[in-house]
PDB file with one MODEL, atoms N, CA, C and O in Angstrom:
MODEL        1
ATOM      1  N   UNK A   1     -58.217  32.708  55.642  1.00  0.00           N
ATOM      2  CA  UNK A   1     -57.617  34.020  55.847  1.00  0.00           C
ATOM      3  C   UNK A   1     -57.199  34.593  54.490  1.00  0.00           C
ATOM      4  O   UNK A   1     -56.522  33.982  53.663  1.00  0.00           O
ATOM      5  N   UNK A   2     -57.748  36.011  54.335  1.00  0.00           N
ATOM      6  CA  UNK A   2     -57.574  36.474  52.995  1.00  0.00           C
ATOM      7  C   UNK A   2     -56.032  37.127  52.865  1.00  0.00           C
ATOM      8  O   UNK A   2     -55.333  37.388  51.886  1.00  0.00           O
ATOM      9  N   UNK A   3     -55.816  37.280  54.423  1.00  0.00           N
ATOM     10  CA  UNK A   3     -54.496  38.559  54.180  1.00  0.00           C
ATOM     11  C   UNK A   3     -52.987  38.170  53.233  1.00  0.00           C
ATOM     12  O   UNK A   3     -52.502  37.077  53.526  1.00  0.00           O
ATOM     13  N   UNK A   4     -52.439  38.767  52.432  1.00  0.00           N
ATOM     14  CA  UNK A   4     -51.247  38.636  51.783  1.00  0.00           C
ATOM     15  C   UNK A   4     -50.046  37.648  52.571  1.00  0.00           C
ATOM     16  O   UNK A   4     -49.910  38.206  53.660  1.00  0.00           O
ATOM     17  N   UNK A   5     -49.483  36.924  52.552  1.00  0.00           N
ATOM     18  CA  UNK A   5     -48.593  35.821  52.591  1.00  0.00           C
ATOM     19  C   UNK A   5     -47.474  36.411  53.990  1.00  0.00           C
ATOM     20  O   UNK A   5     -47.141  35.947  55.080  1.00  0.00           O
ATOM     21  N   UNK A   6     -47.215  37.489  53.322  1.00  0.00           N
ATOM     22  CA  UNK A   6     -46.027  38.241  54.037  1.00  0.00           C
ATOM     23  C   UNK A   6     -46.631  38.769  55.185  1.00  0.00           C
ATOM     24  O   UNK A   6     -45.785  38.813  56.078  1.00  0.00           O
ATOM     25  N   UNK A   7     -47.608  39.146  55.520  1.00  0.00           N
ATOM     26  CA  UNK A   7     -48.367  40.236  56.640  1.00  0.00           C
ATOM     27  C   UNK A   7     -48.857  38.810  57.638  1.00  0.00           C
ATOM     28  O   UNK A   7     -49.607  38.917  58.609  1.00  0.00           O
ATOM     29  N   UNK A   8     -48.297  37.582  57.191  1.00  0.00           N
ATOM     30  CA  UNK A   8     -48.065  36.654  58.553  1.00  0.00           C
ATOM     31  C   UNK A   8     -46.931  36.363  58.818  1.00  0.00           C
ATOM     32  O   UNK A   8     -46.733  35.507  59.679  1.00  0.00           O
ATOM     33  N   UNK A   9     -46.037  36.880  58.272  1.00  0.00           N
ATOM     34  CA  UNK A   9     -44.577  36.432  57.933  1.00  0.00           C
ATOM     35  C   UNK A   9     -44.503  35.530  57.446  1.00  0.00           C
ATOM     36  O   UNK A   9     -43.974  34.764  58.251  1.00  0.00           O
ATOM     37  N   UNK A  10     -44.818  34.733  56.022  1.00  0.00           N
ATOM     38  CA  UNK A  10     -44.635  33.837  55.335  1.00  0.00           C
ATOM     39  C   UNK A  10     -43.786  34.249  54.176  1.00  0.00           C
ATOM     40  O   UNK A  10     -44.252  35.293  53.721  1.00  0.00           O
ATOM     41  N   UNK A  11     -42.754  33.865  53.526  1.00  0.00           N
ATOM     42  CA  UNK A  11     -42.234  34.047  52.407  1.00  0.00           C
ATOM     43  C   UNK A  11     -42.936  33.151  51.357  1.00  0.00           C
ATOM     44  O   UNK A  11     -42.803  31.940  51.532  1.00  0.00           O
ATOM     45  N   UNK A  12     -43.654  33.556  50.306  1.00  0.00           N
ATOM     46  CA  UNK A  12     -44.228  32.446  49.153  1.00  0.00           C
ATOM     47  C   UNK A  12     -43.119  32.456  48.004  1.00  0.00           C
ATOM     48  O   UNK A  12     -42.660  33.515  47.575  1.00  0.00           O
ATOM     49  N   UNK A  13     -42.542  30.649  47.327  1.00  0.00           N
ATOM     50  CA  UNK A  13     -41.556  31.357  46.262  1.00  0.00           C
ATOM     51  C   UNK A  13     -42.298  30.242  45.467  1.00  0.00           C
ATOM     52  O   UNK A  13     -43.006  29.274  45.742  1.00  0.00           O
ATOM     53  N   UNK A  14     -41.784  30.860  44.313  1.00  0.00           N
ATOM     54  CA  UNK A  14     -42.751  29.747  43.048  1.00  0.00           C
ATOM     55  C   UNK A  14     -41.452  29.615  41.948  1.00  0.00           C
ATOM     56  O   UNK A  14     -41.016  30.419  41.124  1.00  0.00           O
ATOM     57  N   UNK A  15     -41.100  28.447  42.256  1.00  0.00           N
ATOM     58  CA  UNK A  15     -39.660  28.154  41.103  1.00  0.00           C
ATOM     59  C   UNK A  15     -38.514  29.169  41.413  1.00  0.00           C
ATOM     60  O   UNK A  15     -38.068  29.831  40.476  1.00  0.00           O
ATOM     61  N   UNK A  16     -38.161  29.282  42.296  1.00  0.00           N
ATOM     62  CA  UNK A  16     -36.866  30.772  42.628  1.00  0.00           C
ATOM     63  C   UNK A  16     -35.534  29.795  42.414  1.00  0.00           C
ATOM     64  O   UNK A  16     -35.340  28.580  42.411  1.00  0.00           O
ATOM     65  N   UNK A  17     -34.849  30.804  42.265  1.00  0.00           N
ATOM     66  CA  UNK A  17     -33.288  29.842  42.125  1.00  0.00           C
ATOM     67  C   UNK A  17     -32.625  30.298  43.863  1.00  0.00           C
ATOM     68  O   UNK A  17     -32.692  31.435  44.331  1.00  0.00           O
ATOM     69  N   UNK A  18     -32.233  29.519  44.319  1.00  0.00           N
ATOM     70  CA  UNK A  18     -31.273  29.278  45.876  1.00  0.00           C
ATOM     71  C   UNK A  18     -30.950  31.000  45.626  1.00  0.00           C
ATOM     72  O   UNK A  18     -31.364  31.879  46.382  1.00  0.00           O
ATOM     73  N   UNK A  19     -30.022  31.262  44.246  1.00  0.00           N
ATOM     74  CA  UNK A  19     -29.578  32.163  45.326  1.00  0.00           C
ATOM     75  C   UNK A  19     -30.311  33.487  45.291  1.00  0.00           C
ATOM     76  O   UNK A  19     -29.906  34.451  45.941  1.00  0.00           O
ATOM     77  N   UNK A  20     -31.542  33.535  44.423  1.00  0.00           N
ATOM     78  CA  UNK A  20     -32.842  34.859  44.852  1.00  0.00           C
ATOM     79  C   UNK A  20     -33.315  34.421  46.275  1.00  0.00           C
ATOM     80  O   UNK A  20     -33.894  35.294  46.921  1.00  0.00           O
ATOM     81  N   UNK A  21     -33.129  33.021  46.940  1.00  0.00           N
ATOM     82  CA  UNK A  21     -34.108  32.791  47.554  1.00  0.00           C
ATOM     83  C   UNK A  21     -33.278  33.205  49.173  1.00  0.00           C
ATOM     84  O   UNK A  21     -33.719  33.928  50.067  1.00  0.00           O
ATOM     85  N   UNK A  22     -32.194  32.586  49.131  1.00  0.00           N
ATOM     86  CA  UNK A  22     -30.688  33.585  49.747  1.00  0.00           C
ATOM     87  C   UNK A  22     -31.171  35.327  50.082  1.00  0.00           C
ATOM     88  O   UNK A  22     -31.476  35.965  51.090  1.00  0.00           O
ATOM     89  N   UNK A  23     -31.061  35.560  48.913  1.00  0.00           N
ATOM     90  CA  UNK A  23     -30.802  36.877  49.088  1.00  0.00           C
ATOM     91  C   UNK A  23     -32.549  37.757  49.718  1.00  0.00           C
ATOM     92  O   UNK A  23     -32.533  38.737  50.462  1.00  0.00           O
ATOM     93  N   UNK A  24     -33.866  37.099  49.191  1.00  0.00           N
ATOM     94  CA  UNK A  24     -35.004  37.327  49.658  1.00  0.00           C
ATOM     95  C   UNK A  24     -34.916  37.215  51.255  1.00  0.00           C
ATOM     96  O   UNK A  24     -34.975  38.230  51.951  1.00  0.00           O
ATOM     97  N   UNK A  25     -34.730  35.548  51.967  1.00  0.00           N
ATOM     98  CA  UNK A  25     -34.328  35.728  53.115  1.00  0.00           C
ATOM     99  C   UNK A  25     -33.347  36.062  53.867  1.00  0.00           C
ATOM    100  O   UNK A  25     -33.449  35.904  55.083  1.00  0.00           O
ATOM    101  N   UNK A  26     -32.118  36.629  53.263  1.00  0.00           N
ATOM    102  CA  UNK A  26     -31.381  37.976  53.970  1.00  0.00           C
ATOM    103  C   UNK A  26     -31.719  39.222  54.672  1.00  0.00           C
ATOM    104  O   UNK A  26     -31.032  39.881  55.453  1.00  0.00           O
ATOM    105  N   UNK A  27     -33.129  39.449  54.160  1.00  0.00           N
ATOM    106  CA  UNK A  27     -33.774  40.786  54.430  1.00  0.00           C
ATOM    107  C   UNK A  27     -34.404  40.184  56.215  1.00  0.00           C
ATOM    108  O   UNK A  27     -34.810  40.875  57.149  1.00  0.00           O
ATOM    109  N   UNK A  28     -34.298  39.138  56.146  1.00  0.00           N
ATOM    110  CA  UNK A  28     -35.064  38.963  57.689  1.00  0.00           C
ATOM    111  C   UNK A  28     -34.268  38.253  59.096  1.00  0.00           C
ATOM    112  O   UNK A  28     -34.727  37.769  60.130  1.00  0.00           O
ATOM    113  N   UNK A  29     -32.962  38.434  58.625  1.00  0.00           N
ATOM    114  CA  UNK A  29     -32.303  37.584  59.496  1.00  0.00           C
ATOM    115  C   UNK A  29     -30.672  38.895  59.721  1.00  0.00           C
ATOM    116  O   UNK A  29     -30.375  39.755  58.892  1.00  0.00           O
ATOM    117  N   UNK A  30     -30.191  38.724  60.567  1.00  0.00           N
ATOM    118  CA  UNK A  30     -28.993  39.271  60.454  1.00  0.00           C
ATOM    119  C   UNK A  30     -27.451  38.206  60.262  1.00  0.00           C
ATOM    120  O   UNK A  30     -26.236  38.366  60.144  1.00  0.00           O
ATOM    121  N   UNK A  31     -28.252  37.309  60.315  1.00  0.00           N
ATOM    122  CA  UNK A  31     -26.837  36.173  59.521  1.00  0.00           C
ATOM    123  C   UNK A  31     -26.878  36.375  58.096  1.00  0.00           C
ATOM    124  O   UNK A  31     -27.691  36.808  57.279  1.00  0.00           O
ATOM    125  N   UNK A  32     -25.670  35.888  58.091  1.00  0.00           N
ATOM    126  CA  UNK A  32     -25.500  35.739  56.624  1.00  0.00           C
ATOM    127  C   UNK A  32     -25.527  34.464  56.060  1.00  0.00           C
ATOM    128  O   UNK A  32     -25.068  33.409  56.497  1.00  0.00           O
ATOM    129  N   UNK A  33     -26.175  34.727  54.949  1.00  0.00           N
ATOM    130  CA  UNK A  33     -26.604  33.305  53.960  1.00  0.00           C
ATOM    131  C   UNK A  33     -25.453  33.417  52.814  1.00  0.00           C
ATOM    132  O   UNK A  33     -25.412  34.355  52.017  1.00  0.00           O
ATOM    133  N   UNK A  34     -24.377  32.170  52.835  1.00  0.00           N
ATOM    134  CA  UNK A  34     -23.842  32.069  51.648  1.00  0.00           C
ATOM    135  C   UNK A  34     -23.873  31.203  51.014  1.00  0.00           C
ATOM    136  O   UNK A  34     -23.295  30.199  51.432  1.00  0.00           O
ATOM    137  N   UNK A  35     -24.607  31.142  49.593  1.00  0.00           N
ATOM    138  CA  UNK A  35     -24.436  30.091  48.944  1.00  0.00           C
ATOM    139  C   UNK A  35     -22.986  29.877  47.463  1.00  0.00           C
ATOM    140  O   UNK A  35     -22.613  30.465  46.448  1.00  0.00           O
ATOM    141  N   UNK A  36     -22.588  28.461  48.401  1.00  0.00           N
ATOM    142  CA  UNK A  36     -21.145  28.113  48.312  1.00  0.00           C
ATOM    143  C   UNK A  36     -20.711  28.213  46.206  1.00  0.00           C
ATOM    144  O   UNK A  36     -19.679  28.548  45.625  1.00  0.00           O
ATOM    145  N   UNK A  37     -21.656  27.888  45.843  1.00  0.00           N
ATOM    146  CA  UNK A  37     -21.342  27.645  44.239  1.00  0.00           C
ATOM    147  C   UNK A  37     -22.582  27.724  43.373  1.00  0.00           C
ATOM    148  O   UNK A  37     -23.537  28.386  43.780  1.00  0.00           O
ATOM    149  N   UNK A  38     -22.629  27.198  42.392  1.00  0.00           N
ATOM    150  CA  UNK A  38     -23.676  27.750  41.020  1.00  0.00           C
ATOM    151  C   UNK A  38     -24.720  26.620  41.210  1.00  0.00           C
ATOM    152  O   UNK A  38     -25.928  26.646  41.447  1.00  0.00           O
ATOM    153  N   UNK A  39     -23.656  25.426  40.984  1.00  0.00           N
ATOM    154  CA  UNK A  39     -24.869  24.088  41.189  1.00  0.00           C
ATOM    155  C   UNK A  39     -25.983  24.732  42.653  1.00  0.00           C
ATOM    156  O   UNK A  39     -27.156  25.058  42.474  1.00  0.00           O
ATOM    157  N   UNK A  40     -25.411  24.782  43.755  1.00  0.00           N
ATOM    158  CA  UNK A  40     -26.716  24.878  45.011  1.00  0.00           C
ATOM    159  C   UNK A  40     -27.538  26.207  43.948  1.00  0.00           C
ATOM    160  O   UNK A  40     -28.541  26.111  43.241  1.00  0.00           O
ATOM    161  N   UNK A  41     -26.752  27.238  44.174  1.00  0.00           N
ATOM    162  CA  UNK A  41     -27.351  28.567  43.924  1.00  0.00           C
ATOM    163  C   UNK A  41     -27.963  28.614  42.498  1.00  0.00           C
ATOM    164  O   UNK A  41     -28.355  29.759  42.272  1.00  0.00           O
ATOM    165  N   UNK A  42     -28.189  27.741  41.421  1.00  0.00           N
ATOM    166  CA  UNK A  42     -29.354  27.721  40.473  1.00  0.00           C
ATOM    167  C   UNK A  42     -30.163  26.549  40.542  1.00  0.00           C
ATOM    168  O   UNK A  42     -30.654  26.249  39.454  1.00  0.00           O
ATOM    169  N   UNK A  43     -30.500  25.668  41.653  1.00  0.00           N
ATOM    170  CA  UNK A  43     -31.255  24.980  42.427  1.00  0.00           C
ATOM    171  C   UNK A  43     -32.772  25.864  42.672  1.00  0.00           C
ATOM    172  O   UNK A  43     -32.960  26.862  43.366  1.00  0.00           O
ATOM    173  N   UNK A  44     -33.535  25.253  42.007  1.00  0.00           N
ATOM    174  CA  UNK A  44     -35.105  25.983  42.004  1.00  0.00           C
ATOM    175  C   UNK A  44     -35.818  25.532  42.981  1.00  0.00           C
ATOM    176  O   UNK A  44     -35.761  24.346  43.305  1.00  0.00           O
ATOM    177  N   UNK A  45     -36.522  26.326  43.537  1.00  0.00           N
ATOM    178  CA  UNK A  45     -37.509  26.063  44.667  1.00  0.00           C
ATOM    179  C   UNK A  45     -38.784  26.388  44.568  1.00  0.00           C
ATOM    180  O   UNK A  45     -39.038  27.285  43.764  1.00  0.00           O
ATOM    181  N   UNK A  46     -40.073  25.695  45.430  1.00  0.00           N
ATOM    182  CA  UNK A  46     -41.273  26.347  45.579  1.00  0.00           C
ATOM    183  C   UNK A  46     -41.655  26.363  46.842  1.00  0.00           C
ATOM    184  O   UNK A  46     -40.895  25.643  47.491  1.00  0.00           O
ATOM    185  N   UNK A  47     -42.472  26.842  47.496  1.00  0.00           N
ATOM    186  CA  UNK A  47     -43.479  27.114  48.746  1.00  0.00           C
ATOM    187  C   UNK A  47     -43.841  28.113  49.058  1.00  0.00           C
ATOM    188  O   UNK A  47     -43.978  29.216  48.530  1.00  0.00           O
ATOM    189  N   UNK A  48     -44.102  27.427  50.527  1.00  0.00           N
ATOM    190  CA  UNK A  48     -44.256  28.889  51.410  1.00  0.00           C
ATOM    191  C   UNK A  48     -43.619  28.180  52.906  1.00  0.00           C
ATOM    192  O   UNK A  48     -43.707  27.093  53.476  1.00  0.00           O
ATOM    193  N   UNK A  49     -42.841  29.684  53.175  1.00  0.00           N
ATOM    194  CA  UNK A  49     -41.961  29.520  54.376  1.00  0.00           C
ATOM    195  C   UNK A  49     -42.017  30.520  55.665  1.00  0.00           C
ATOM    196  O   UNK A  49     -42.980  31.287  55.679  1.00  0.00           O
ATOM    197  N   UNK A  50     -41.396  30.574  56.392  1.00  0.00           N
ATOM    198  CA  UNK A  50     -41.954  31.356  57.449  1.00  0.00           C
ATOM    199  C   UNK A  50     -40.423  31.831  57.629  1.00  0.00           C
ATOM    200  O   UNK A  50     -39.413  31.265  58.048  1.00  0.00           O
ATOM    201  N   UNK A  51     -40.700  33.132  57.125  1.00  0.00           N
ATOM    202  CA  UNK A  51     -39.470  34.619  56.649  1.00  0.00           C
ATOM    203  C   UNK A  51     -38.185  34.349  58.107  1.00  0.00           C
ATOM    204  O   UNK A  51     -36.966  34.174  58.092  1.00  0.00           O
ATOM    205  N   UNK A  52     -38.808  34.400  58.795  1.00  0.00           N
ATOM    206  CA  UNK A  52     -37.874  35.085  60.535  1.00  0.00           C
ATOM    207  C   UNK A  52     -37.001  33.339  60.994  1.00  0.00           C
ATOM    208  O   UNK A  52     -36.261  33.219  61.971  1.00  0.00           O
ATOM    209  N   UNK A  53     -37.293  32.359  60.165  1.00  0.00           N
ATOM    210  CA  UNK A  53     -36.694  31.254  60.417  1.00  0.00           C
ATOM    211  C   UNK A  53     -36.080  30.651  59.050  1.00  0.00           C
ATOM    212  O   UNK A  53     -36.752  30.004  58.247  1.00  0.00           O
ATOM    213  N   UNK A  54     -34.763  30.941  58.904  1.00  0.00           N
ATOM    214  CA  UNK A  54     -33.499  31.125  57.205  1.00  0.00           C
ATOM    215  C   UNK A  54     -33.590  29.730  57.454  1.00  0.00           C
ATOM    216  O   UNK A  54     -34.199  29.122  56.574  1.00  0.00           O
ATOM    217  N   UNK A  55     -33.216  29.131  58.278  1.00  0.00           N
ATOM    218  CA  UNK A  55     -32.281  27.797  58.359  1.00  0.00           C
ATOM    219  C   UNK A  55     -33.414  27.327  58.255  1.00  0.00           C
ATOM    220  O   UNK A  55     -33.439  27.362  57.025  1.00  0.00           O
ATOM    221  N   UNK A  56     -35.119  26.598  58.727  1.00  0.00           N
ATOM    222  CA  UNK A  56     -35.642  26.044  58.807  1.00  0.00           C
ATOM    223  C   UNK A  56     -36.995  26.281  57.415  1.00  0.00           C
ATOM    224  O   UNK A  56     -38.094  25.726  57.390  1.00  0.00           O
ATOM    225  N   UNK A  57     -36.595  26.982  56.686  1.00  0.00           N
ATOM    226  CA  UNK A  57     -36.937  27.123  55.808  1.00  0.00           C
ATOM    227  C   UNK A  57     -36.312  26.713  54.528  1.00  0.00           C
ATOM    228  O   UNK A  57     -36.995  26.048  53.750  1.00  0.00           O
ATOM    229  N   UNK A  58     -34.939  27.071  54.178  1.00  0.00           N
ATOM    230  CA  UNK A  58     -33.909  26.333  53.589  1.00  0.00           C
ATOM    231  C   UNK A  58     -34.121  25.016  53.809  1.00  0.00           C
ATOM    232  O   UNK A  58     -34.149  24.499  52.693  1.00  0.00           O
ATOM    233  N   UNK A  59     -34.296  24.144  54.686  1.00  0.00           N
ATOM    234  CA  UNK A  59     -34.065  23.351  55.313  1.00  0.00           C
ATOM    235  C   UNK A  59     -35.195  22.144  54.321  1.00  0.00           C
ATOM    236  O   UNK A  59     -35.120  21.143  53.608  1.00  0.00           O
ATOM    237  N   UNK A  60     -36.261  23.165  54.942  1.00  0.00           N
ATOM    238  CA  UNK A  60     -37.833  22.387  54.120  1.00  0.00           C
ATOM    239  C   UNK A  60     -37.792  22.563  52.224  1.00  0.00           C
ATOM    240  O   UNK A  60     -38.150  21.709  51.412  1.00  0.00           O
ATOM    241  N   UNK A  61     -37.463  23.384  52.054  1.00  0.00           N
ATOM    242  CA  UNK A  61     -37.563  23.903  50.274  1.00  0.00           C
ATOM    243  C   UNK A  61     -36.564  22.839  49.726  1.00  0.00           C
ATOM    244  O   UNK A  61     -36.790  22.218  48.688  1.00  0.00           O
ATOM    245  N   UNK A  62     -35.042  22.605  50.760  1.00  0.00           N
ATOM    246  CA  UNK A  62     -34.226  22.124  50.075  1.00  0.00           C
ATOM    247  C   UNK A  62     -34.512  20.310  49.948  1.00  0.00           C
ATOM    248  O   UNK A  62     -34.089  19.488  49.136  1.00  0.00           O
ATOM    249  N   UNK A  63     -35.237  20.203  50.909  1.00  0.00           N
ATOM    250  CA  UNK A  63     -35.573  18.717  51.580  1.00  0.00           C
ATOM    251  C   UNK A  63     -35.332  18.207  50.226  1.00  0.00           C
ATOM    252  O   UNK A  63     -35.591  18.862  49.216  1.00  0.00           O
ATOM    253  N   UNK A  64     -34.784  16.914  50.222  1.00  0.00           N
ATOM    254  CA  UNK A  64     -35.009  16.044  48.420  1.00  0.00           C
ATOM    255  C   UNK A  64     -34.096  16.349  47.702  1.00  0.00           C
ATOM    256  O   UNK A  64     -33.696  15.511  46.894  1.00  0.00           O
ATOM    257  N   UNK A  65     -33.653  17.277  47.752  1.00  0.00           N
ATOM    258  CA  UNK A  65     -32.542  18.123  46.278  1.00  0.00           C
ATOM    259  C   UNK A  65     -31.233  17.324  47.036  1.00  0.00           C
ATOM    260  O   UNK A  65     -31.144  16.697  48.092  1.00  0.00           O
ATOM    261  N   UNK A  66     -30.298  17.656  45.993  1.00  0.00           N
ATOM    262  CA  UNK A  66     -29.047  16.882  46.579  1.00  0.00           C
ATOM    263  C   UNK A  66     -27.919  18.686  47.528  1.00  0.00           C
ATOM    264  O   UNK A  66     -26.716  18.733  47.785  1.00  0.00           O
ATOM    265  N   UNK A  67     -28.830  19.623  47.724  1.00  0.00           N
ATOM    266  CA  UNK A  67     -27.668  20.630  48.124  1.00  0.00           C
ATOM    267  C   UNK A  67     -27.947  20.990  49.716  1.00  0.00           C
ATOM    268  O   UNK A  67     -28.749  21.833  50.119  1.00  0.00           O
ATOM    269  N   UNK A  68     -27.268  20.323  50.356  1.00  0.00           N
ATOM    270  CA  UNK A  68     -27.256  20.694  51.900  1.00  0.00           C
ATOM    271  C   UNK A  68     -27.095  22.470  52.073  1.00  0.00           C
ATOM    272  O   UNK A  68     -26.866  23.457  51.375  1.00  0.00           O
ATOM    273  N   UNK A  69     -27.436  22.036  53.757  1.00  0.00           N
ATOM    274  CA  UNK A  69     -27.306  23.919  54.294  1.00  0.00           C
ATOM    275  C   UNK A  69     -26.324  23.612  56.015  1.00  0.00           C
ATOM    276  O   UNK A  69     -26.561  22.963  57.034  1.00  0.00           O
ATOM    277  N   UNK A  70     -25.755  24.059  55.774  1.00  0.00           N
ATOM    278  CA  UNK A  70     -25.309  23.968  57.159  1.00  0.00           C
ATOM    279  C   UNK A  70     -24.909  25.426  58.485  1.00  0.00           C
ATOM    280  O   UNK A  70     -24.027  26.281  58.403  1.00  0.00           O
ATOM    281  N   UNK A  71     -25.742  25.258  59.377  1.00  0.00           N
ATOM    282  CA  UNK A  71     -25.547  25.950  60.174  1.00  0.00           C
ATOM    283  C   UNK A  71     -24.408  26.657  60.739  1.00  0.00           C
ATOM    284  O   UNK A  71     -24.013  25.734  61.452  1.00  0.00           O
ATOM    285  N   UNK A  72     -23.566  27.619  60.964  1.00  0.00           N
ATOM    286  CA  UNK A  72     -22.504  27.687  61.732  1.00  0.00           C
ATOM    287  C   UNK A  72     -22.650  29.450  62.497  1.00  0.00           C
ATOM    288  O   UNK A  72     -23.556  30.136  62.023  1.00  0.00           O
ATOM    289  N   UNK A  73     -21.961  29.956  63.380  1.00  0.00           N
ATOM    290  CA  UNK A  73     -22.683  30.942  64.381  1.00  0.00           C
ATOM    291  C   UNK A  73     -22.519  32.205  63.352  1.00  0.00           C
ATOM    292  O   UNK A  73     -21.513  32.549  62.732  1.00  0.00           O
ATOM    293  N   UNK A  74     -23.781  32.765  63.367  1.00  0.00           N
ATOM    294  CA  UNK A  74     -23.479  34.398  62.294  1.00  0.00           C
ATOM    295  C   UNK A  74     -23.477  33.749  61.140  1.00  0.00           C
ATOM    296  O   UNK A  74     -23.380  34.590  60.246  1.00  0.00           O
ATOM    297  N   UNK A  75     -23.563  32.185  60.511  1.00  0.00           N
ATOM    298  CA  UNK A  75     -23.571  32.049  58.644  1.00  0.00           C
ATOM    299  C   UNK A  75     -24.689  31.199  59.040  1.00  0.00           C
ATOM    300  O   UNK A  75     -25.039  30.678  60.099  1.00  0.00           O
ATOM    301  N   UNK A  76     -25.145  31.229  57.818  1.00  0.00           N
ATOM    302  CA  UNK A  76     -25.720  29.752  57.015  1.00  0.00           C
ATOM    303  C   UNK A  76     -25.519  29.525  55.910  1.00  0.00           C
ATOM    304  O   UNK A  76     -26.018  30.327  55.120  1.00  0.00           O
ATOM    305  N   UNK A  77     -24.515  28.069  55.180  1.00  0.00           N
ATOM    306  CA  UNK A  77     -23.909  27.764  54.430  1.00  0.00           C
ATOM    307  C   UNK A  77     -24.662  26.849  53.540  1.00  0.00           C
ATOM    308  O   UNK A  77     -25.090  25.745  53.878  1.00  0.00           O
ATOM    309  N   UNK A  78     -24.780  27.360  52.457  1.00  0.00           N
ATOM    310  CA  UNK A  78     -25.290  26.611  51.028  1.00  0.00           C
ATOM    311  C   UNK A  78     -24.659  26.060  50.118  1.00  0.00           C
ATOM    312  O   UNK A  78     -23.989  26.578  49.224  1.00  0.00           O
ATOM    313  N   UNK A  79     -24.975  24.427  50.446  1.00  0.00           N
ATOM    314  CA  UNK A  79     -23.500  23.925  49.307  1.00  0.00           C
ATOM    315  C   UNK A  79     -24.094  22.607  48.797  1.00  0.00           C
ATOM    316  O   UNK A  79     -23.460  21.912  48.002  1.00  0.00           O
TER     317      UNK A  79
ENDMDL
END
């Protein structure tokens, strides 16, 4: 499939820091993403994720790194 990343709803990030990557998937969710401090939020990432799911995307990028995400109703917490 030739089509652009996003026009399946995929987010692609190549080295992003947590908190561009925060604020990129803000645009698709109506929770709010806060990331708690500097250490999570200059935490670099790569892939590709699927935009309309914050938590399960966070979830996969962060896999390995030492900065959890935790769920709670209306947030998702980056720490």
């Amino acid at each position: 499939d030739t089509a652009p990343a996003w026009t399946r709803g995929l987010l692609s990030v190549d080295d992003m820091s947590v908190h561009e990557l925060a604020r990129q998937l803000g645009q698709y969710t109506k929770r709010l993403i806060w990331v708690v401090n500097e250490r999570a939020g200059s935490t670099r990432v790569s892939g590709v994720v699927r935009a309309a799911q914050p938590a399960a995307a966070l979830s996969l990028l962060l896999a390995g790194s030492d900065v959890s995400i935790r769920e709670l109703p209306g947030v998702i917490v980056i720490y």
